[in-house]
Each structure stands twice: as C-alpha cells, then as structure tokens.
XYZ file of C-alpha atoms in Angstrom:
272
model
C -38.408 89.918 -67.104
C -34.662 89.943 -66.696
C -32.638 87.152 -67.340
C -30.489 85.946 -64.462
C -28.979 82.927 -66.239
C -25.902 84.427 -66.698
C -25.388 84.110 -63.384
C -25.696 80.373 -63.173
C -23.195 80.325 -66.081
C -20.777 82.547 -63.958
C -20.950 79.711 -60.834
C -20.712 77.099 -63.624
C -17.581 78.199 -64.904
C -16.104 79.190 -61.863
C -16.531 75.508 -59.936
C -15.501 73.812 -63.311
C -12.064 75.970 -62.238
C -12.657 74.289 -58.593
C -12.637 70.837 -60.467
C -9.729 71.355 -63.005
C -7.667 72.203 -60.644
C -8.636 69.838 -57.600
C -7.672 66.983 -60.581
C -4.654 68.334 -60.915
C -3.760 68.214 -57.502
C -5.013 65.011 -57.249
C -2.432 63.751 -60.052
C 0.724 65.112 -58.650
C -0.528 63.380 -55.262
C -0.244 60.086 -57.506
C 2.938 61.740 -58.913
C 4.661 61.725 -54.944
C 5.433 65.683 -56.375
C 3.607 67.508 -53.108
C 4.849 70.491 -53.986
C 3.106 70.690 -57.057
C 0.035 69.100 -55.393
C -0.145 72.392 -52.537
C -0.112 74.570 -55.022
C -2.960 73.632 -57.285
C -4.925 72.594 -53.659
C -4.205 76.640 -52.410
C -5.353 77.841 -56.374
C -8.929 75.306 -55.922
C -9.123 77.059 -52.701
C -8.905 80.774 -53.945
C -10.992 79.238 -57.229
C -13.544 78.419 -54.698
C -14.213 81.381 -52.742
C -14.812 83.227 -56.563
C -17.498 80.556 -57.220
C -18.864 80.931 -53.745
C -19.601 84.581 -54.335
C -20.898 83.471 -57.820
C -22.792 80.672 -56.404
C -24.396 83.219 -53.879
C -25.401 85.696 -56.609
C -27.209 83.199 -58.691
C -28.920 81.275 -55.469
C -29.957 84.239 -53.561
C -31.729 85.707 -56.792
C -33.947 82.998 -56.667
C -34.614 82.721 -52.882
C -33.516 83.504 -49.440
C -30.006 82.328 -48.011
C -32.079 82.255 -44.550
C -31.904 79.166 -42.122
C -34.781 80.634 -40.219
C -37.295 81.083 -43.423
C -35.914 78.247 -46.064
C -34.673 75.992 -43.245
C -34.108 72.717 -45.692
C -32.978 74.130 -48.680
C -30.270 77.086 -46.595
C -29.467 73.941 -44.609
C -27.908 71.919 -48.007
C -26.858 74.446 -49.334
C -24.395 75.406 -46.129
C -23.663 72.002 -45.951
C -22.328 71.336 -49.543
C -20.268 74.467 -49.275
C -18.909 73.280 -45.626
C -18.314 69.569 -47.336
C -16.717 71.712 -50.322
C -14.313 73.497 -48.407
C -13.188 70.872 -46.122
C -12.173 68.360 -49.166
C -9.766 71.020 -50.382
C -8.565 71.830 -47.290
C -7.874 67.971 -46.076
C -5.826 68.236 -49.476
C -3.749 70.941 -48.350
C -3.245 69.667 -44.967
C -2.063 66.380 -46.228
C 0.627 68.539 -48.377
C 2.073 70.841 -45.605
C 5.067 69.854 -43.634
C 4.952 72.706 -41.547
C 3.748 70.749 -37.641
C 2.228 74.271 -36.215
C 0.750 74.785 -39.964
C -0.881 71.452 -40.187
C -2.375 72.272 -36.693
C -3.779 75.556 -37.667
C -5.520 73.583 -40.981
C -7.017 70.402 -38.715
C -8.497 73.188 -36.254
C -10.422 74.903 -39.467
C -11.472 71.473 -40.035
C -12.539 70.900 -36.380
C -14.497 74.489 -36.881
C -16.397 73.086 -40.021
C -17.128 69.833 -38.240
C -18.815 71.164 -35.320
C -21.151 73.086 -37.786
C -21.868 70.439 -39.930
C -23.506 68.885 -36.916
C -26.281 71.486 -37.269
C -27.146 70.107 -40.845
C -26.744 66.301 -40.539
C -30.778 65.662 -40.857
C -30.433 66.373 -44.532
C -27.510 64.835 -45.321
C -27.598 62.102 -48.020
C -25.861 58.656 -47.326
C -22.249 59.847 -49.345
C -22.833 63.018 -47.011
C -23.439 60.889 -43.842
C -20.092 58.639 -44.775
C -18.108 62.170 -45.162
C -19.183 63.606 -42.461
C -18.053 60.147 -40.172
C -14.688 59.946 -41.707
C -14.257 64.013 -40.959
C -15.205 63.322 -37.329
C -13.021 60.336 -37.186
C -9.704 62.164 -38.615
C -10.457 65.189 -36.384
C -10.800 63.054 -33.390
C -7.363 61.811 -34.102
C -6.265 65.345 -34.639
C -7.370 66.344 -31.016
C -4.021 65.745 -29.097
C -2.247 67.657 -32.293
C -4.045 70.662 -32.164
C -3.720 71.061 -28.179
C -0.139 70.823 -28.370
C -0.162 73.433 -30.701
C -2.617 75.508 -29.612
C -0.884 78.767 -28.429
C 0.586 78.885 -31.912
C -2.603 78.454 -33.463
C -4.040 81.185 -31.294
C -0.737 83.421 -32.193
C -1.097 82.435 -35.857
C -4.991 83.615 -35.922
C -4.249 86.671 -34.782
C -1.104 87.343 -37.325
C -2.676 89.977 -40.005
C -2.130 88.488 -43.667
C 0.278 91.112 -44.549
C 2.860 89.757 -41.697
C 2.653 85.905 -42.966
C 6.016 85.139 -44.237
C 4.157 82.211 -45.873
C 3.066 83.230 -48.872
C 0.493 80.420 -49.089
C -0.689 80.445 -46.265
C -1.382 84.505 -47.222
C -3.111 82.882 -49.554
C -5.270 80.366 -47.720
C -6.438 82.417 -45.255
C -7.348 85.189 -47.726
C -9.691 82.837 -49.545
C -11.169 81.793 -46.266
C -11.643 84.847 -45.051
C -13.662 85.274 -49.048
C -15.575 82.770 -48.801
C -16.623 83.309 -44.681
C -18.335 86.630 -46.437
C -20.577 84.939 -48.677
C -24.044 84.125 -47.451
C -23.581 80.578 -48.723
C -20.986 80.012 -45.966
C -22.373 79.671 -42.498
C -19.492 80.303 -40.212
C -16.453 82.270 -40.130
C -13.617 80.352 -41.324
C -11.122 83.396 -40.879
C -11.166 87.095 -41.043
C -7.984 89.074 -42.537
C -8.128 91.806 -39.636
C -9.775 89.486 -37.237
C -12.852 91.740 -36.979
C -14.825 88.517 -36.687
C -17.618 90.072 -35.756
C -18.205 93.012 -38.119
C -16.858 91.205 -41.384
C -19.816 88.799 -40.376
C -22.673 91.799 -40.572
C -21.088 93.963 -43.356
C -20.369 90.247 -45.446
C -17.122 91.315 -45.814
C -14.063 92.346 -44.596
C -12.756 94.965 -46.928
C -15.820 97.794 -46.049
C -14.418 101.463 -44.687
C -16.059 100.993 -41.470
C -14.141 97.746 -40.872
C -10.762 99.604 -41.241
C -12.141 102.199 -39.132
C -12.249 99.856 -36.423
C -8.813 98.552 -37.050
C -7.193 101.584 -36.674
C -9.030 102.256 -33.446
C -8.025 98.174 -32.193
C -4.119 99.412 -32.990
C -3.606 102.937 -32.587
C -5.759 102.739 -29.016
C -6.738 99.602 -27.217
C -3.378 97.424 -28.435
C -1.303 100.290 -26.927
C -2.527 100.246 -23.296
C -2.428 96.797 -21.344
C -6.352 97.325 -20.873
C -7.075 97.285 -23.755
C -4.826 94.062 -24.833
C -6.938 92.301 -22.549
C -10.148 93.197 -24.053
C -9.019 92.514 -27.642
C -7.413 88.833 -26.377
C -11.230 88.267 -24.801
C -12.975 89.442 -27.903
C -10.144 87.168 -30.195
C -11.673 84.067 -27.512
C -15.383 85.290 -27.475
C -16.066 86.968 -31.200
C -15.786 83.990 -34.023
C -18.704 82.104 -32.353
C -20.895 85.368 -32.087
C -19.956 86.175 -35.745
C -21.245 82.762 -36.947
C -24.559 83.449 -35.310
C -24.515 86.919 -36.629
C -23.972 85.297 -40.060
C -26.831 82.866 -39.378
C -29.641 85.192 -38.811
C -30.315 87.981 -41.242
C -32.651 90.202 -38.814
C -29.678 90.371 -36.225
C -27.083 90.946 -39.000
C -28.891 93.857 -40.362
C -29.750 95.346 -37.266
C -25.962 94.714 -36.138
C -24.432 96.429 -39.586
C -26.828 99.564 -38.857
C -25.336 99.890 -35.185
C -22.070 99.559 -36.501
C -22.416 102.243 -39.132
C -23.088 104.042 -37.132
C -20.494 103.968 -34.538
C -18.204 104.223 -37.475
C -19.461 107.080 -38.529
C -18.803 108.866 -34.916
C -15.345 107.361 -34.660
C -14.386 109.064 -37.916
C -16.309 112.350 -36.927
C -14.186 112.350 -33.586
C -11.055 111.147 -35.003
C -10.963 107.958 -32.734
C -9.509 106.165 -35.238
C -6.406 107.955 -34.791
C-alpha cells in the first residue's frame, strides 16, 4: 500500500510557515512598526494558500472534499480554512492605510462571513465567539464599504498585472490560490475574473481559461454589447462559482461543457 504520509508532513510544514510568520507579524504590531507587520501578514497569506493546496492533497486522499456526501466533516473543514483566512486578513486590514484598500479587504471579509453562516451548526464555542466578533466588526464595516463600493467594484475587476500595488498583487494572487483548492468553499478572488470557470477547472491558470480571456478582451470588451454582458456576469458570476465549487457533480459536468467550448473557440479562432 502506498504511503501518503508525506503528504501530511508537506501541510505540516507548510502551516508551521503560516504560524512563524503570523508571530512575526504579531510582534511588530506590539512593535507600532506596521510596515513590517503588512508584510509578514501578505507572506502568511501567500504561506497559506501553499498549505491549502497541501492540506487538500493530504485530506482528499483520505476522503471526499464533498458537502453533499461527508456533510460534517467538508463542513469543518471549510470552516477552519474560512476562520483561517479571515484572521490573516483582519491582520492586513488593520495594517493598510489605503481608505478604498481597507474597503476592498472588509468586503472579502463580509464574503467569508456570509458563508460561514452555512457551517455554524458545527462550530465549537472559540468558533461560535469568532464567528460573533467577525459579524460584529463587519456590521460596523457596512457604511465603509458602501461608500466605497464603485471602487471596490473597479478594483475587482483590475487584472493583477495592472495593480500598481505590489501587495495587493500579492494578496489577491494568494486568494485567488487558495479559492482553487477544494478546501476553500467560495471564491475569494479570481486573477482574470473568470469566476466561474476558475471555480470548475480549480484553477485559474488552465489553457481554456485564457482562451476565454482573450475572447472577453479581443471581442465582447470592444463592442458596448458586450461591456454590458461582462459588467452583468462581473454582478451575477462569483455567487454561481461558489455553488459550482460546492457541488462536485455540477463542477464536473460544468468543466466538460467548458472544454469543450474551448476547444471550438480555438478551432475557429474566436479567441482572436
């Protein structure tokens, strides 16, 4: 029988790097030195979305990632990574200066609230108490995040590459990591905002998903028509995708259409 320890050793190591680094940031918080404090909380981050795809390899080798067919166990184990997530990124909120930045972070925390809610019956008590004091901060965070909401909106659809903020490159980057792993229930950001097929091909570096970027900029953001449809799919798609992510059947079925489609797109150069 093969021996899949090793990859229990691999999501060992890698959240011990999650840890180490979370301390630090934690000491130059005590140390008034923010700067120094953002960057360790943006390293735990991209730490974090290694040991997520770790953490996936060595829990889905043992049984299914599958909210429909291991409903208590999938349910924790979306949870801690949700609970996970939003700790580090509370810290790098709490670090950023930037008003329309800090808006974009407490609506990703908003996002991961209103999933949580789907997992609160097996919650533990220091789960419970988390989850309150998330629901009380976002609540406070309401008025913030409307105010800025047209630059959120602008922001989520600003590819990666154009961010002239270099860590917040790198904060959405891991996101958009960890949203690919099966261990992470919702999509917390996409790098080509192709919400929808990131969510059934688990990630959003496949061929087929820069097939259909091409097509999104060289044809429908080129036409008025077609700016409409990609501004209703930008509303419409990161809620679909989190379903998509949610039920395996769906997401299979999904990447099969999509493949396909792909495949004709590139046969009658639609892509370009």
């Amino acid at each position: 029988m093969t021996d899949f320890s090793y990859l229990d050793r691999l999501a060992e190591q890698s959240k011990d790097e999650v840890d180490r680094l979370l301390e630090r940031a934690q000491y130059y918080i005590k140390q008034e030195d923010t700067s120094q404090a953002l960057t360790n909380f943006v390293d735990a981050l991209n730490a974090y979305a290694k040991f997520a795809k770790h953490y996936t390899d060595a829990i889905t080798i043992k049984m299914p990632i599958d909210i429909n067919v291991n409903p208590i166990n999938s349910a924790k184990i979306y949870s801690r990574t949700l609970f996970d997530v939003c700790d580090i990124l509370a810290g790098i909120r709490l670090c950023y200066a930037d008003s329309v930045t800090q808006a974009f972070l407490e609506n990703k925390l908003q996002v991961i609230l209103e999933a949580l809610a789907e997992y609160k019956s097996v919650f533990d008590v220091q789960q419970l108490k988390m989850y309150d004091d998330l629901k009380k901060g976002v609540n406070k965070k309401k008025e913030h995040i409307e105010r800025n909401r047209e630059a959120i909106e602008k922001l989520k659809k600003t590819s990666i590459k154009e961010l002239e903020d270099q860590r917040l490159a790198k904060i959405r980057s891991a996101l958009d990591k960890i949203s690919s792993t099966e261990v992470c229930p919702v999509t917390l950001d996409s790098t080509g905002a192709c919400f929808i097929a990131t969510a059934a091909y688990s990630t959003s570096t496949h061929p087929d998903i820069e097939t259909f970027r091409n097509f999104r900029d060289k044809k429908l953001l080129t036409n008025p028509v077609g700016q409409g449809l990609v501004s209703l799919y930008y509303k419409i798609s990161p809620s679909i995708a989190n379903y998509v992510k949610r039920q395996p059947v769906i997401k299979s079925f999904l990447r099969q259409q999509l493949e396909r489609l792909a495949k004709w797109m590139r046969s009658r150069k639609v892509k370009s």
